[in-house]
Amino acid sequence: MTAAQPSREPSLRHYLDNPRGGPTVLRIVLGTQLRRLREASGVSREAAGDAIRGSHAKISRLELGRVSCKERDISDLLTLYGVTAESERADFLALARRTSTPGLWHRYNDVLPSWFETHIGLEEAASVIRTYEVQFVPGLLQTPDYARSVARLGHPRASEEDIERRVALRLERQKLLTAPHAPRLWAVIDEASLRRPLGSPQVMADQLRHLLEMSKLPNVTLQIAPFSLGGLAAAGGPITILRFLEPDLPDIVYLEQLTSALYLDKRDDVDHYLAVMDRLSAQAESPRGSLTLLEELLREMG
């Protein structure tokens, strides 16, 4: 290791040997490591951009993990940053190759926009997923029939084949919750999403039963925000916060919009949304009280 290099824990070899989250996460890890090297070397983004025949904006996107990169560019940056050890350069280049490899979800590209593919990649690598939903049951907790109704609502002109592809993608994502090293899911669901009919009464009843079953998993915490609360701290839209064990992955706030999404990782933004989620969790029914409310809703449906 040269004098210009900061220590890196865990090493790149750790990520190469224990990949989680596919190319999305590896791009973030690679970008974070490159940013640390650049800052430790006292190199500006402009100078780094010149070294790879690009701009400072390209370096910024690379360091944020927004784009994959050419091995030649990584090699040139490593030389600029004073990384000369062949074993370390080899690890960086191997990681760069991995970032360009199609991920597990590539086969769903026909129904998977790039902005949501990023979310799925982060979801795979998360240790904790905290989510608040206003209009729908969270995707990770939806039954196939409920997911089908949601897909039809959001894509009214889609073919049945397209709808089934979207449902299949959702069901694939749900396997995360029962996989080895499954993340903890902590979901707060607005009562409105449970009372709003979506599909047939049978679809809604089956969805409520499914929530009761999923709440039995040791890694799933479910809370309902009842109507009686009135205004809520997060009024306005759904929120998801993803937390990671890996030190190279910052907490990320995911805010889904109609045809795009925002990903926030600045500490002030994350802290703000964490505070909002904490208030929501404090205001909502307890997990035990939420199960009681689900059972009451089921009885009301007959």
Coordinates of C-alpha atoms in Angstrom, one line a residue:
M1 CA 0.0 0.0 0.0
T2 CA 1.4 3.4 -0.9
A3 CA 1.5 6.4 1.4
A4 CA -1.3 8.0 -0.6
Q5 CA -3.8 5.1 0.1
P6 CA -6.1 5.1 3.0
S7 CA -6.7 1.8 4.8
R8 CA -9.9 0.1 3.6
E9 CA -12.0 -2.1 5.7
P10 CA -13.4 -4.4 4.6
S11 CA -11.1 -5.0 1.6
L12 CA -12.2 -5.2 -2.0
R13 CA -11.4 -8.9 -1.8
H14 CA -14.2 -9.2 0.8
Y15 CA -16.8 -7.8 -1.7
L16 CA -15.4 -10.0 -4.5
D17 CA -15.6 -13.1 -2.4
N18 CA -19.0 -12.2 -0.8
P19 CA -21.1 -10.4 -3.4
R20 CA -24.5 -9.1 -2.2
G21 CA -26.8 -7.0 -4.2
G22 CA -25.2 -7.5 -7.6
P23 CA -23.7 -4.8 -9.8
T24 CA -25.7 -2.0 -8.2
V25 CA -24.0 -2.4 -4.8
L26 CA -20.6 -3.2 -6.3
R27 CA -20.7 0.1 -8.3
I28 CA -21.3 2.0 -5.0
V29 CA -18.5 0.1 -3.3
L30 CA -16.1 0.8 -6.1
G31 CA -17.1 4.4 -6.3
T32 CA -16.6 4.9 -2.6
Q33 CA -13.2 3.3 -2.6
L34 CA -12.1 5.5 -5.6
R35 CA -13.3 8.6 -3.9
R36 CA -11.3 7.8 -0.8
L37 CA -8.2 7.2 -2.9
R38 CA -8.7 10.5 -4.8
E39 CA -9.2 12.5 -1.6
A40 CA -6.2 10.9 0.2
S41 CA -4.1 11.7 -2.9
G42 CA -5.2 15.3 -3.0
V43 CA -6.5 15.0 -6.5
S44 CA -9.5 17.2 -7.6
R45 CA -12.4 15.8 -9.5
E46 CA -11.4 17.9 -12.5
A47 CA -7.9 16.4 -12.6
A48 CA -9.3 12.9 -12.2
G49 CA -11.7 13.6 -15.1
D50 CA -8.9 14.8 -17.3
A51 CA -7.0 11.6 -16.5
I52 CA -9.8 9.5 -18.0
R53 CA -10.6 11.9 -20.8
G54 CA -13.8 12.9 -19.1
S55 CA -15.3 15.6 -16.9
H56 CA -15.6 16.2 -13.2
A57 CA -19.3 15.2 -13.5
K58 CA -18.3 11.8 -14.9
I59 CA -16.0 11.3 -11.8
S60 CA -18.9 12.4 -9.5
R61 CA -21.3 9.8 -11.1
L62 CA -18.6 7.2 -10.9
E63 CA -17.9 7.9 -7.2
L64 CA -21.6 7.8 -6.4
G65 CA -22.0 4.4 -8.1
R66 CA -24.4 5.8 -10.6
V67 CA -22.6 4.3 -13.7
S68 CA -20.4 1.4 -14.6
C69 CA -16.9 2.1 -15.8
K70 CA -14.3 0.9 -18.3
E71 CA -11.3 -1.0 -16.9
R72 CA -9.0 1.3 -18.7
D73 CA -10.5 4.3 -16.8
I74 CA -10.0 2.5 -13.5
S75 CA -6.5 1.6 -14.3
D76 CA -5.7 5.2 -15.2
L77 CA -7.3 6.5 -12.0
L78 CA -5.3 4.0 -9.9
T79 CA -2.1 5.2 -11.5
L80 CA -3.0 8.8 -10.8
Y81 CA -3.8 7.9 -7.2
G82 CA -0.5 6.1 -6.7
V83 CA -1.8 2.6 -6.4
T84 CA 1.0 0.4 -7.8
A85 CA 0.7 -2.9 -6.0
E86 CA -0.4 -5.4 -8.7
S87 CA -2.6 -7.4 -6.3
E88 CA -4.6 -4.3 -5.3
R89 CA -4.9 -3.1 -8.9
A90 CA -6.1 -6.6 -9.8
D91 CA -8.9 -6.4 -7.2
F92 CA -10.0 -3.0 -8.4
L93 CA -10.1 -4.2 -12.0
A94 CA -12.0 -7.4 -11.1
L95 CA -14.6 -5.3 -9.2
A96 CA -14.9 -3.0 -12.2
R97 CA -15.6 -6.0 -14.4
R98 CA -18.3 -7.2 -12.0
T99 CA -20.1 -3.8 -12.1
S100 CA -20.7 -4.3 -15.8
T101 CA -22.1 -7.9 -15.5
P102 CA -25.8 -8.1 -15.9
G103 CA -27.4 -8.7 -12.5
L104 CA -29.9 -11.3 -11.4
W105 CA -32.8 -9.1 -12.4
H106 CA -31.6 -8.6 -16.0
R107 CA -34.1 -11.1 -17.3
Y108 CA -36.9 -8.7 -16.2
N109 CA -35.6 -5.7 -18.1
D110 CA -38.7 -5.6 -20.2
V111 CA -40.8 -4.6 -17.2
L112 CA -38.0 -3.2 -14.9
P113 CA -37.1 0.5 -15.3
S114 CA -33.4 1.3 -14.5
W115 CA -34.4 3.6 -11.6
F116 CA -36.2 0.7 -9.9
E117 CA -33.5 -1.9 -10.7
T118 CA -31.2 0.2 -8.5
H119 CA -33.7 -0.1 -5.6
I120 CA -33.9 -3.9 -6.0
G121 CA -30.1 -4.2 -6.0
L122 CA -29.9 -2.1 -2.8
E123 CA -32.8 -4.1 -1.2
E124 CA -30.8 -7.4 -1.8
A125 CA -27.8 -6.1 0.2
A126 CA -29.7 -4.3 3.0
S127 CA -29.6 -5.5 6.6
V128 CA -32.6 -3.4 7.6
I129 CA -35.5 -2.1 5.4
R130 CA -37.8 0.4 7.0
T131 CA -40.8 1.4 5.0
Y132 CA -44.0 3.5 5.3
E133 CA -46.8 2.9 2.8
V134 CA -49.8 5.2 2.3
Q135 CA -51.7 3.7 -0.6
F136 CA -50.7 0.1 -1.0
V137 CA -49.5 -2.9 1.0
P138 CA -45.6 -2.9 0.7
G139 CA -44.5 -4.8 -2.3
L140 CA -42.5 -7.3 -0.2
L141 CA -45.7 -8.3 1.6
Q142 CA -48.2 -8.5 -1.3
T143 CA -50.0 -11.6 -2.3
P144 CA -49.9 -12.6 -6.1
D145 CA -53.6 -11.5 -6.6
Y146 CA -53.1 -8.2 -4.8
A147 CA -49.9 -7.5 -6.7
R148 CA -51.8 -8.3 -9.9
S149 CA -54.4 -5.7 -9.0
V150 CA -51.7 -3.1 -8.2
A151 CA -50.0 -3.8 -11.6
R152 CA -53.2 -3.4 -13.5
L153 CA -54.0 -0.1 -11.7
G154 CA -50.5 1.3 -12.5
H155 CA -50.4 0.0 -16.1
P156 CA -54.0 0.0 -17.4
R157 CA -52.9 -0.6 -21.0
A158 CA -50.5 -3.4 -20.3
S159 CA -51.1 -6.9 -21.8
E160 CA -51.8 -9.8 -19.5
E161 CA -48.4 -11.2 -20.3
D162 CA -46.8 -7.9 -19.1
I163 CA -48.9 -7.9 -15.9
E164 CA -47.8 -11.5 -15.1
R165 CA -44.2 -10.5 -15.7
R166 CA -44.5 -7.7 -13.2
V167 CA -46.2 -10.0 -10.6
A168 CA -43.4 -12.6 -11.1
L169 CA -40.8 -9.9 -10.5
R170 CA -42.5 -9.0 -7.2
L171 CA -42.7 -12.6 -6.1
E172 CA -39.0 -13.1 -6.8
R173 CA -38.2 -10.0 -4.7
Q174 CA -40.2 -11.4 -1.8
K175 CA -37.9 -14.5 -1.5
L176 CA -35.5 -12.1 0.1
L177 CA -37.4 -12.2 3.4
T178 CA -37.0 -16.0 3.9
A179 CA -33.5 -16.3 2.4
P180 CA -30.3 -16.9 4.5
H181 CA -29.2 -13.7 6.1
A182 CA -32.6 -12.1 5.4
P183 CA -32.9 -8.4 6.2
R184 CA -35.1 -7.2 8.9
L185 CA -38.3 -5.6 7.4
W186 CA -40.0 -3.0 9.6
A187 CA -43.2 -1.8 7.8
V188 CA -45.7 0.9 8.9
I189 CA -48.8 0.7 6.8
D190 CA -51.5 3.3 6.7
E191 CA -55.0 1.9 7.6
A192 CA -56.3 3.5 4.4
S193 CA -54.3 1.1 2.3
L194 CA -56.0 -1.8 4.1
R195 CA -59.5 -0.5 3.7
R196 CA -59.3 0.7 0.2
P197 CA -60.7 -2.1 -2.0
L198 CA -58.2 -3.3 -4.6
G199 CA -59.4 -6.3 -6.5
S200 CA -62.2 -8.4 -5.1
P201 CA -63.2 -8.7 -1.5
Q202 CA -61.6 -12.1 -1.5
V203 CA -58.3 -10.6 -2.7
M204 CA -58.3 -8.1 0.1
A205 CA -59.2 -10.8 2.7
D206 CA -56.4 -13.0 1.5
Q207 CA -54.0 -10.1 1.6
L208 CA -54.9 -9.3 5.2
R209 CA -54.4 -13.0 6.2
H210 CA -51.1 -12.9 4.4
L211 CA -50.0 -9.9 6.5
L212 CA -50.9 -11.9 9.6
E213 CA -48.8 -14.8 8.5
M214 CA -45.8 -12.7 7.4
S215 CA -45.8 -10.9 10.8
K216 CA -44.9 -14.2 12.4
L217 CA -41.5 -14.2 10.7
P218 CA -38.8 -13.2 13.2
N219 CA -37.4 -10.6 10.8
V220 CA -40.7 -8.9 10.0
T221 CA -42.2 -6.1 12.2
L222 CA -45.6 -4.8 11.1
Q223 CA -47.4 -1.7 12.4
I224 CA -50.6 -0.1 11.2
A225 CA -51.1 3.7 11.4
P226 CA -54.9 3.9 12.2
F227 CA -57.3 6.6 11.0
S228 CA -57.6 7.8 14.6
L229 CA -54.2 9.4 14.4
G230 CA -55.3 12.1 12.1
G231 CA -52.3 13.8 10.5
L232 CA -49.1 11.9 10.3
A233 CA -45.5 13.0 10.3
A234 CA -44.9 11.6 6.8
A235 CA -48.1 12.8 5.2
G236 CA -47.5 13.1 1.5
G237 CA -46.0 9.9 0.3
P238 CA -44.3 6.5 0.9
I239 CA -40.8 6.3 2.4
T240 CA -38.2 3.5 2.4
I241 CA -34.9 3.6 4.3
L242 CA -32.3 1.0 3.6
R243 CA -29.5 0.3 6.0
F244 CA -26.4 -1.8 5.4
L245 CA -23.8 -3.7 7.4
E246 CA -21.0 -2.8 5.0
P247 CA -19.2 0.4 5.9
D248 CA -18.9 1.4 2.3
L249 CA -22.6 1.6 1.8
P250 CA -24.3 4.6 3.5
D251 CA -27.9 4.5 4.6
I252 CA -30.1 5.4 1.6
V253 CA -33.6 6.9 1.5
Y254 CA -35.7 5.8 -1.4
L255 CA -38.6 8.0 -2.5
E256 CA -40.7 6.5 -5.3
Q257 CA -42.5 8.7 -7.7
L258 CA -44.8 8.0 -10.6
T259 CA -42.2 7.4 -13.3
S260 CA -38.9 7.8 -11.4
A261 CA -37.4 7.7 -7.9
L262 CA -35.1 9.8 -5.6
Y263 CA -32.2 8.2 -3.8
L264 CA -30.9 10.3 -0.9
D265 CA -27.7 9.4 0.9
K266 CA -26.5 12.7 2.4
R267 CA -26.3 12.4 6.2
D268 CA -28.7 15.4 6.9
D269 CA -31.3 14.0 4.5
V270 CA -31.1 10.5 5.9
D271 CA -31.2 11.8 9.5
H272 CA -34.4 13.8 8.7
Y273 CA -36.2 10.8 7.3
L274 CA -35.0 8.5 10.1
A275 CA -36.6 11.0 12.5
V276 CA -39.8 10.9 10.5
M277 CA -39.8 7.1 10.5
D278 CA -39.2 7.1 14.3
R279 CA -42.2 9.4 14.8
L280 CA -44.4 7.3 12.6
S281 CA -43.4 4.1 14.5
A282 CA -44.1 5.8 17.8
Q283 CA -47.5 7.1 16.6
A284 CA -48.7 3.8 15.0
E285 CA -50.2 0.9 16.7
S286 CA -47.8 -1.5 18.4
P287 CA -47.0 -4.7 16.5
R288 CA -49.4 -6.6 18.9
G289 CA -52.1 -3.9 18.5
S290 CA -51.6 -4.0 14.7
L291 CA -52.3 -7.7 14.6
T292 CA -55.5 -7.1 16.6
L293 CA -56.5 -4.4 14.1
L294 CA -55.9 -6.7 11.1
E295 CA -58.1 -9.4 12.7
E296 CA -60.8 -6.8 13.3
L297 CA -60.6 -5.7 9.6
L298 CA -60.9 -9.4 8.6
R299 CA -64.0 -9.9 10.7
E300 CA -65.6 -6.7 9.3
M301 CA -65.1 -8.2 5.8
G302 CA -67.1 -11.2 6.9

